[in-house]
PDB file of C-alpha atoms in Angstrom:
ATOM      1  CA  UNK B   1     -32.750 159.380  19.816  1.00  0.00           C
ATOM      2  CA  UNK B   2     -34.696 157.265  22.266  1.00  0.00           C
ATOM      3  CA  UNK B   3     -38.051 155.878  21.309  1.00  0.00           C
ATOM      4  CA  UNK B   4     -40.574 157.294  23.745  1.00  0.00           C
ATOM      5  CA  UNK B   5     -44.124 156.020  23.782  1.00  0.00           C
ATOM      6  CA  UNK B   6     -47.037 157.948  25.207  1.00  0.00           C
ATOM      7  CA  UNK B   7     -47.524 155.293  27.849  1.00  0.00           C
ATOM      8  CA  UNK B   8     -43.961 155.695  29.106  1.00  0.00           C
ATOM      9  CA  UNK B   9     -44.780 159.230  30.253  1.00  0.00           C
ATOM     10  CA  UNK B  10     -46.762 157.761  33.128  1.00  0.00           C
ATOM     11  CA  UNK B  11     -43.467 157.020  34.841  1.00  0.00           C
ATOM     12  CA  UNK B  12     -42.407 160.656  34.754  1.00  0.00           C
ATOM     13  CA  UNK B  13     -45.202 162.456  36.559  1.00  0.00           C
ATOM     14  CA  UNK B  14     -47.764 162.535  33.760  1.00  0.00           C
ATOM     15  CA  UNK B  15     -51.058 160.865  34.548  1.00  0.00           C
ATOM     16  CA  UNK B  16     -53.245 159.140  31.997  1.00  0.00           C
ATOM     17  CA  UNK B  17     -56.646 160.672  31.327  1.00  0.00           C
ATOM     18  CA  UNK B  18     -57.349 158.764  28.116  1.00  0.00           C
ATOM     19  CA  UNK B  19     -54.885 156.366  26.502  1.00  0.00           C
ATOM     20  CA  UNK B  20     -56.569 154.615  23.586  1.00  0.00           C
ATOM     21  CA  UNK B  21     -53.227 154.387  21.725  1.00  0.00           C
ATOM     22  CA  UNK B  22     -50.582 153.877  24.423  1.00  0.00           C
ATOM     23  CA  UNK B  23     -47.915 152.631  21.996  1.00  0.00           C
ATOM     24  CA  UNK B  24     -47.931 155.819  19.915  1.00  0.00           C
ATOM     25  CA  UNK B  25     -44.425 157.234  19.658  1.00  0.00           C
ATOM     26  CA  UNK B  26     -43.661 160.838  20.590  1.00  0.00           C
ATOM     27  CA  UNK B  27     -41.304 162.424  18.079  1.00  0.00           C
ATOM     28  CA  UNK B  28     -41.456 166.080  19.104  1.00  0.00           C
ATOM     29  CA  UNK B  29     -43.147 168.682  21.279  1.00  0.00           C
ATOM     30  CA  UNK B  30     -45.393 171.629  20.552  1.00  0.00           C
ATOM     31  CA  UNK B  31     -46.742 174.128  23.076  1.00  0.00           C
ATOM     32  CA  UNK B  32     -49.721 176.368  22.364  1.00  0.00           C
ATOM     33  CA  UNK B  33     -53.275 177.300  23.259  1.00  0.00           C
ATOM     34  CA  UNK B  34     -54.504 179.037  20.142  1.00  0.00           C
ATOM     35  CA  UNK B  35     -56.033 176.216  18.188  1.00  0.00           C
ATOM     36  CA  UNK B  36     -55.406 177.522  14.670  1.00  0.00           C
ATOM     37  CA  UNK B  37     -51.824 178.198  15.574  1.00  0.00           C
ATOM     38  CA  UNK B  38     -51.432 174.652  16.838  1.00  0.00           C
ATOM     39  CA  UNK B  39     -53.126 173.238  13.742  1.00  0.00           C
ATOM     40  CA  UNK B  40     -50.773 175.143  11.517  1.00  0.00           C
ATOM     41  CA  UNK B  41     -47.536 174.477  13.369  1.00  0.00           C
ATOM     42  CA  UNK B  42     -47.707 171.259  15.381  1.00  0.00           C
ATOM     43  CA  UNK B  43     -46.244 168.268  13.602  1.00  0.00           C
ATOM     44  CA  UNK B  44     -47.595 164.780  13.348  1.00  0.00           C
ATOM     45  CA  UNK B  45     -46.231 162.804  16.328  1.00  0.00           C
ATOM     46  CA  UNK B  46     -45.739 165.828  18.569  1.00  0.00           C
ATOM     47  CA  UNK B  47     -46.760 165.816  22.212  1.00  0.00           C
ATOM     48  CA  UNK B  48     -49.004 168.879  22.350  1.00  0.00           C
ATOM     49  CA  UNK B  49     -48.795 170.744  25.652  1.00  0.00           C
ATOM     50  CA  UNK B  50     -51.723 173.077  26.336  1.00  0.00           C
ATOM     51  CA  UNK B  51     -53.908 174.534  29.045  1.00  0.00           C
ATOM     52  CA  UNK B  52     -56.971 174.361  26.805  1.00  0.00           C
ATOM     53  CA  UNK B  53     -59.334 171.682  27.956  1.00  0.00           C
ATOM     54  CA  UNK B  54     -62.490 172.093  25.908  1.00  0.00           C
ATOM     55  CA  UNK B  55     -63.849 169.617  23.401  1.00  0.00           C
ATOM     56  CA  UNK B  56     -62.311 171.430  20.420  1.00  0.00           C
ATOM     57  CA  UNK B  57     -58.905 170.244  21.572  1.00  0.00           C
ATOM     58  CA  UNK B  58     -59.899 166.754  20.414  1.00  0.00           C
ATOM     59  CA  UNK B  59     -60.654 167.868  16.866  1.00  0.00           C
ATOM     60  CA  UNK B  60     -57.351 169.746  16.636  1.00  0.00           C
ATOM     61  CA  UNK B  61     -55.358 166.834  18.088  1.00  0.00           C
ATOM     62  CA  UNK B  62     -57.031 164.474  15.667  1.00  0.00           C
ATOM     63  CA  UNK B  63     -56.554 166.621  12.589  1.00  0.00           C
ATOM     64  CA  UNK B  64     -52.984 167.660  13.381  1.00  0.00           C
ATOM     65  CA  UNK B  65     -52.277 164.013  14.249  1.00  0.00           C
ATOM     66  CA  UNK B  66     -50.391 164.763  17.452  1.00  0.00           C
ATOM     67  CA  UNK B  67     -49.169 161.776  19.481  1.00  0.00           C
ATOM     68  CA  UNK B  68     -50.902 163.017  22.610  1.00  0.00           C
ATOM     69  CA  UNK B  69     -52.357 166.035  24.356  1.00  0.00           C
ATOM     70  CA  UNK B  70     -50.719 167.039  27.622  1.00  0.00           C
ATOM     71  CA  UNK B  71     -53.052 169.104  29.763  1.00  0.00           C
ATOM     72  CA  UNK B  72     -50.635 171.231  31.788  1.00  0.00           C
ATOM     73  CA  UNK B  73     -51.200 173.115  35.050  1.00  0.00           C
ATOM     74  CA  UNK B  74     -53.520 170.310  36.104  1.00  0.00           C
ATOM     75  CA  UNK B  75     -56.421 171.730  34.094  1.00  0.00           C
ATOM     76  CA  UNK B  76     -59.460 169.559  34.444  1.00  0.00           C
ATOM     77  CA  UNK B  77     -60.502 167.294  31.587  1.00  0.00           C
ATOM     78  CA  UNK B  78     -64.140 166.370  32.046  1.00  0.00           C
ATOM     79  CA  UNK B  79     -65.276 162.764  31.884  1.00  0.00           C
ATOM     80  CA  UNK B  80     -67.242 163.484  28.717  1.00  0.00           C
ATOM     81  CA  UNK B  81     -64.139 164.722  26.962  1.00  0.00           C
ATOM     82  CA  UNK B  82     -62.058 161.808  28.207  1.00  0.00           C
ATOM     83  CA  UNK B  83     -64.683 159.388  26.931  1.00  0.00           C
ATOM     84  CA  UNK B  84     -64.860 161.107  23.589  1.00  0.00           C
ATOM     85  CA  UNK B  85     -61.046 161.041  23.362  1.00  0.00           C
ATOM     86  CA  UNK B  86     -61.031 157.272  23.792  1.00  0.00           C
ATOM     87  CA  UNK B  87     -63.633 156.914  21.031  1.00  0.00           C
ATOM     88  CA  UNK B  88     -61.609 159.111  18.706  1.00  0.00           C
ATOM     89  CA  UNK B  89     -58.289 157.444  19.483  1.00  0.00           C
ATOM     90  CA  UNK B  90     -56.736 160.528  21.086  1.00  0.00           C
ATOM     91  CA  UNK B  91     -54.299 160.166  23.966  1.00  0.00           C
ATOM     92  CA  UNK B  92     -54.592 162.689  26.799  1.00  0.00           C
ATOM     93  CA  UNK B  93     -52.320 162.984  29.812  1.00  0.00           C
ATOM     94  CA  UNK B  94     -52.544 165.400  32.672  1.00  0.00           C
ATOM     95  CA  UNK B  95     -49.573 167.218  34.182  1.00  0.00           C
ATOM     96  CA  UNK B  96     -49.701 169.275  37.360  1.00  0.00           C
ATOM     97  CA  UNK B  97     -46.743 171.522  36.531  1.00  0.00           C
ATOM     98  CA  UNK B  98     -46.431 174.254  33.948  1.00  0.00           C
ATOM     99  CA  UNK B  99     -46.058 173.831  30.196  1.00  0.00           C
ATOM    100  CA  UNK B 100     -42.393 174.739  30.642  1.00  0.00           C
ATOM    101  CA  UNK B 101     -41.868 172.029  33.272  1.00  0.00           C
ATOM    102  CA  UNK B 102     -43.528 169.477  31.014  1.00  0.00           C
ATOM    103  CA  UNK B 103     -41.376 170.550  28.078  1.00  0.00           C
ATOM    104  CA  UNK B 104     -38.184 170.267  30.129  1.00  0.00           C
ATOM    105  CA  UNK B 105     -39.088 166.724  31.137  1.00  0.00           C
ATOM    106  CA  UNK B 106     -39.862 165.788  27.543  1.00  0.00           C
ATOM    107  CA  UNK B 107     -36.634 167.372  26.367  1.00  0.00           C
ATOM    108  CA  UNK B 108     -34.701 165.080  28.674  1.00  0.00           C
ATOM    109  CA  UNK B 109     -36.618 162.028  27.481  1.00  0.00           C
ATOM    110  CA  UNK B 110     -36.519 162.587  23.743  1.00  0.00           C
TER     111      UNK B 110
ATOM    112  CA  UNK O   1     -60.682 156.053 -10.264  1.00  0.00           C
ATOM    113  CA  UNK O   2     -62.467 157.662 -13.186  1.00  0.00           C
ATOM    114  CA  UNK O   3     -65.502 159.077 -11.473  1.00  0.00           C
ATOM    115  CA  UNK O   4     -65.239 161.835  -8.881  1.00  0.00           C
ATOM    116  CA  UNK O   5     -66.254 160.928  -5.362  1.00  0.00           C
ATOM    117  CA  UNK O   6     -68.279 163.476  -3.444  1.00  0.00           C
ATOM    118  CA  UNK O   7     -69.024 163.953   0.259  1.00  0.00           C
ATOM    119  CA  UNK O   8     -71.468 166.571   1.463  1.00  0.00           C
ATOM    120  CA  UNK O   9     -71.912 167.906   5.011  1.00  0.00           C
ATOM    121  CA  UNK O  10     -74.222 170.362   6.690  1.00  0.00           C
ATOM    122  CA  UNK O  11     -72.259 172.383   9.223  1.00  0.00           C
ATOM    123  CA  UNK O  12     -74.366 173.223  12.264  1.00  0.00           C
ATOM    124  CA  UNK O  13     -73.882 176.850  13.212  1.00  0.00           C
ATOM    125  CA  UNK O  14     -75.050 176.634  16.798  1.00  0.00           C
ATOM    126  CA  UNK O  15     -72.963 173.846  18.093  1.00  0.00           C
ATOM    127  CA  UNK O  16     -69.396 174.545  19.084  1.00  0.00           C
ATOM    128  CA  UNK O  17     -68.991 171.210  20.713  1.00  0.00           C
ATOM    129  CA  UNK O  18     -69.488 169.339  17.470  1.00  0.00           C
ATOM    130  CA  UNK O  19     -67.572 171.785  15.288  1.00  0.00           C
ATOM    131  CA  UNK O  20     -64.985 169.789  13.398  1.00  0.00           C
ATOM    132  CA  UNK O  21     -67.253 166.813  12.880  1.00  0.00           C
ATOM    133  CA  UNK O  22     -67.235 167.130   9.092  1.00  0.00           C
ATOM    134  CA  UNK O  23     -63.443 167.502   8.977  1.00  0.00           C
ATOM    135  CA  UNK O  24     -62.877 164.482  11.186  1.00  0.00           C
ATOM    136  CA  UNK O  25     -65.266 162.472   8.985  1.00  0.00           C
ATOM    137  CA  UNK O  26     -63.476 163.612   5.825  1.00  0.00           C
ATOM    138  CA  UNK O  27     -60.181 162.568   7.357  1.00  0.00           C
ATOM    139  CA  UNK O  28     -61.592 159.078   7.932  1.00  0.00           C
ATOM    140  CA  UNK O  29     -62.994 158.863   4.412  1.00  0.00           C
ATOM    141  CA  UNK O  30     -59.731 159.947   2.806  1.00  0.00           C
ATOM    142  CA  UNK O  31     -57.832 157.465   4.905  1.00  0.00           C
ATOM    143  CA  UNK O  32     -60.086 154.698   3.613  1.00  0.00           C
ATOM    144  CA  UNK O  33     -59.356 155.852   0.068  1.00  0.00           C
ATOM    145  CA  UNK O  34     -55.677 155.330   0.782  1.00  0.00           C
ATOM    146  CA  UNK O  35     -54.467 158.904   0.230  1.00  0.00           C
ATOM    147  CA  UNK O  36     -51.089 159.848   1.689  1.00  0.00           C
ATOM    148  CA  UNK O  37     -51.004 161.009   5.333  1.00  0.00           C
ATOM    149  CA  UNK O  38     -49.613 164.412   4.286  1.00  0.00           C
ATOM    150  CA  UNK O  39     -52.432 164.989   1.778  1.00  0.00           C
ATOM    151  CA  UNK O  40     -54.994 163.956   4.370  1.00  0.00           C
ATOM    152  CA  UNK O  41     -53.459 166.283   6.944  1.00  0.00           C
ATOM    153  CA  UNK O  42     -53.501 169.246   4.573  1.00  0.00           C
ATOM    154  CA  UNK O  43     -57.086 168.654   3.483  1.00  0.00           C
ATOM    155  CA  UNK O  44     -58.418 168.119   6.970  1.00  0.00           C
ATOM    156  CA  UNK O  45     -56.654 171.152   8.483  1.00  0.00           C
ATOM    157  CA  UNK O  46     -57.873 173.447   5.688  1.00  0.00           C
ATOM    158  CA  UNK O  47     -61.351 172.069   6.007  1.00  0.00           C
ATOM    159  CA  UNK O  48     -61.439 172.369   9.801  1.00  0.00           C
ATOM    160  CA  UNK O  49     -60.445 176.020   9.621  1.00  0.00           C
ATOM    161  CA  UNK O  50     -63.203 176.630   7.103  1.00  0.00           C
ATOM    162  CA  UNK O  51     -65.703 174.716   9.161  1.00  0.00           C
ATOM    163  CA  UNK O  52     -64.848 176.660  12.310  1.00  0.00           C
ATOM    164  CA  UNK O  53     -65.136 179.940  10.398  1.00  0.00           C
ATOM    165  CA  UNK O  54     -68.619 178.999   9.265  1.00  0.00           C
ATOM    166  CA  UNK O  55     -69.616 178.186  12.853  1.00  0.00           C
ATOM    167  CA  UNK O  56     -68.058 181.327  14.372  1.00  0.00           C
ATOM    168  CA  UNK O  57     -69.060 183.874  11.758  1.00  0.00           C
ATOM    169  CA  UNK O  58     -71.803 182.561   9.532  1.00  0.00           C
ATOM    170  CA  UNK O  59     -74.206 180.457  11.590  1.00  0.00           C
ATOM    171  CA  UNK O  60     -73.175 177.326   9.722  1.00  0.00           C
ATOM    172  CA  UNK O  61     -73.190 176.353   6.080  1.00  0.00           C
ATOM    173  CA  UNK O  62     -72.489 173.569   3.652  1.00  0.00           C
ATOM    174  CA  UNK O  63     -69.238 171.750   2.941  1.00  0.00           C
ATOM    175  CA  UNK O  64     -68.603 169.593  -0.112  1.00  0.00           C
ATOM    176  CA  UNK O  65     -65.496 167.535  -0.650  1.00  0.00           C
ATOM    177  CA  UNK O  66     -64.792 166.078  -4.077  1.00  0.00           C
ATOM    178  CA  UNK O  67     -62.024 163.589  -4.681  1.00  0.00           C
ATOM    179  CA  UNK O  68     -60.818 163.256  -8.265  1.00  0.00           C
ATOM    180  CA  UNK O  69     -57.849 161.507  -9.782  1.00  0.00           C
ATOM    181  CA  UNK O  70     -55.454 164.383  -9.190  1.00  0.00           C
ATOM    182  CA  UNK O  71     -56.880 166.531  -6.413  1.00  0.00           C
ATOM    183  CA  UNK O  72     -59.168 166.901  -3.435  1.00  0.00           C
ATOM    184  CA  UNK O  73     -61.473 169.883  -3.768  1.00  0.00           C
ATOM    185  CA  UNK O  74     -63.175 171.479  -0.783  1.00  0.00           C
ATOM    186  CA  UNK O  75     -66.095 173.787  -1.405  1.00  0.00           C
ATOM    187  CA  UNK O  76     -67.531 175.760   1.530  1.00  0.00           C
ATOM    188  CA  UNK O  77     -70.627 177.885   1.219  1.00  0.00           C
ATOM    189  CA  UNK O  78     -72.429 179.992   3.804  1.00  0.00           C
ATOM    190  CA  UNK O  79     -75.036 182.691   3.999  1.00  0.00           C
ATOM    191  CA  UNK O  80     -73.218 184.638   6.690  1.00  0.00           C
ATOM    192  CA  UNK O  81     -72.297 188.338   6.844  1.00  0.00           C
ATOM    193  CA  UNK O  82     -69.602 188.075   4.163  1.00  0.00           C
ATOM    194  CA  UNK O  83     -66.003 189.310   4.336  1.00  0.00           C
ATOM    195  CA  UNK O  84     -65.588 193.067   3.984  1.00  0.00           C
ATOM    196  CA  UNK O  85     -61.898 193.153   3.102  1.00  0.00           C
ATOM    197  CA  UNK O  86     -60.482 189.831   1.954  1.00  0.00           C
ATOM    198  CA  UNK O  87     -56.858 191.052   1.841  1.00  0.00           C
ATOM    199  CA  UNK O  88     -57.125 192.142   5.469  1.00  0.00           C
ATOM    200  CA  UNK O  89     -58.813 188.877   6.473  1.00  0.00           C
ATOM    201  CA  UNK O  90     -55.954 186.949   4.855  1.00  0.00           C
ATOM    202  CA  UNK O  91     -53.367 188.594   7.127  1.00  0.00           C
ATOM    203  CA  UNK O  92     -52.041 186.423   9.932  1.00  0.00           C
ATOM    204  CA  UNK O  93     -53.353 187.654  13.266  1.00  0.00           C
ATOM    205  CA  UNK O  94     -56.325 189.595  11.921  1.00  0.00           C
ATOM    206  CA  UNK O  95     -59.535 188.396  13.556  1.00  0.00           C
ATOM    207  CA  UNK O  96     -63.030 189.688  14.222  1.00  0.00           C
ATOM    208  CA  UNK O  97     -63.885 186.893  16.673  1.00  0.00           C
ATOM    209  CA  UNK O  98     -65.405 187.848  20.039  1.00  0.00           C
ATOM    210  CA  UNK O  99     -63.664 187.446  23.399  1.00  0.00           C
ATOM    211  CA  UNK O 100     -65.956 184.536  24.137  1.00  0.00           C
ATOM    212  CA  UNK O 101     -64.745 182.747  21.007  1.00  0.00           C
ATOM    213  CA  UNK O 102     -61.146 183.585  21.876  1.00  0.00           C
ATOM    214  CA  UNK O 103     -61.515 182.048  25.307  1.00  0.00           C
ATOM    215  CA  UNK O 104     -62.235 178.750  23.548  1.00  0.00           C
ATOM    216  CA  UNK O 105     -58.893 178.983  21.795  1.00  0.00           C
ATOM    217  CA  UNK O 106     -60.151 180.311  18.472  1.00  0.00           C
ATOM    218  CA  UNK O 107     -59.776 183.771  16.976  1.00  0.00           C
ATOM    219  CA  UNK O 108     -56.008 183.662  16.505  1.00  0.00           C
ATOM    220  CA  UNK O 109     -56.428 185.175  13.076  1.00  0.00           C
ATOM    221  CA  UNK O 110     -54.831 182.121  11.497  1.00  0.00           C
ATOM    222  CA  UNK O 111     -57.871 180.496   9.905  1.00  0.00           C
ATOM    223  CA  UNK O 112     -57.746 181.844   6.367  1.00  0.00           C
ATOM    224  CA  UNK O 113     -53.900 181.972   6.299  1.00  0.00           C
ATOM    225  CA  UNK O 114     -53.822 178.307   7.338  1.00  0.00           C
ATOM    226  CA  UNK O 115     -56.319 177.436   4.621  1.00  0.00           C
ATOM    227  CA  UNK O 116     -54.068 179.081   2.054  1.00  0.00           C
ATOM    228  CA  UNK O 117     -50.906 177.579   3.456  1.00  0.00           C
ATOM    229  CA  UNK O 118     -52.229 174.029   3.354  1.00  0.00           C
ATOM    230  CA  UNK O 119     -53.820 174.088  -0.083  1.00  0.00           C
ATOM    231  CA  UNK O 120     -52.476 174.444  -3.619  1.00  0.00           C
ATOM    232  CA  UNK O 121     -55.342 176.647  -4.767  1.00  0.00           C
ATOM    233  CA  UNK O 122     -57.778 178.848  -2.888  1.00  0.00           C
ATOM    234  CA  UNK O 123     -60.464 181.176  -4.148  1.00  0.00           C
ATOM    235  CA  UNK O 124     -62.772 183.314  -1.990  1.00  0.00           C
ATOM    236  CA  UNK O 125     -65.946 184.849  -3.315  1.00  0.00           C
ATOM    237  CA  UNK O 126     -67.712 186.942  -0.719  1.00  0.00           C
ATOM    238  CA  UNK O 127     -70.449 189.529  -0.768  1.00  0.00           C
ATOM    239  CA  UNK O 128     -71.243 191.524   2.361  1.00  0.00           C
ATOM    240  CA  UNK O 129     -74.728 190.697   3.586  1.00  0.00           C
ATOM    241  CA  UNK O 130     -75.060 187.723   1.231  1.00  0.00           C
ATOM    242  CA  UNK O 131     -72.465 185.123   2.151  1.00  0.00           C
ATOM    243  CA  UNK O 132     -69.151 183.524   1.308  1.00  0.00           C
ATOM    244  CA  UNK O 133     -68.100 180.723  -1.050  1.00  0.00           C
ATOM    245  CA  UNK O 134     -64.626 179.263  -0.753  1.00  0.00           C
ATOM    246  CA  UNK O 135     -63.027 176.747  -3.095  1.00  0.00           C
ATOM    247  CA  UNK O 136     -59.778 175.041  -2.142  1.00  0.00           C
ATOM    248  CA  UNK O 137     -57.793 172.338  -3.886  1.00  0.00           C
ATOM    249  CA  UNK O 138     -55.073 170.051  -2.622  1.00  0.00           C
ATOM    250  CA  UNK O 139     -53.171 168.254  -5.370  1.00  0.00           C
ATOM    251  CA  UNK O 140     -52.672 164.549  -4.861  1.00  0.00           C
TER     252      UNK O 140
END
């Protein structure tokens, strides 16, 4: 398996919104928008693909210890949230395509 | 470590944007104590679910986390509406959250089941109209 860092995604159509830990390795993928579901099922090191963009995403990403949040469908992440993500050490990338498109790209990389 | 270590948090019931603050703080504290990542993950997920429940349903409450030699105990107490049917509330997918809450990504009906799944012991004492006390333990 290739080692894929969060930063490397920038070369594949993902754009950085907040990258306080660019060297963090992605070891899997989880897709979901219901926060409790994500908390219960996402694994540490997963890239979490979601269309949720409110502040609670940061708490879930932090507690579930995901490698990064991928905001699919180009959903807007406000500056406040991006700033808070940097403070909390949470990586966020934006992706203009669907969650499925993002997952397909990640499947090819991992 | 002979003496138990205790952290106490007031959970603000009006502020969705800061919900999770206590859990994130507990995660930091446990990390400093050198507990294993898996233990920390289990404690912080269970606590976050409890914290969110207190914000959504009970207008806030109090959270206490006690670290002893062999376990981390989380005690959550609120003066909310109470849980009418605990067995029903424990079922995955059952939720009484409003559409507004759901639009924020909550209300999946996974809160209490997650709390049970991630802890080694869980006890709910709830009286309708009085409030709810939950004790959870994660063995170290």
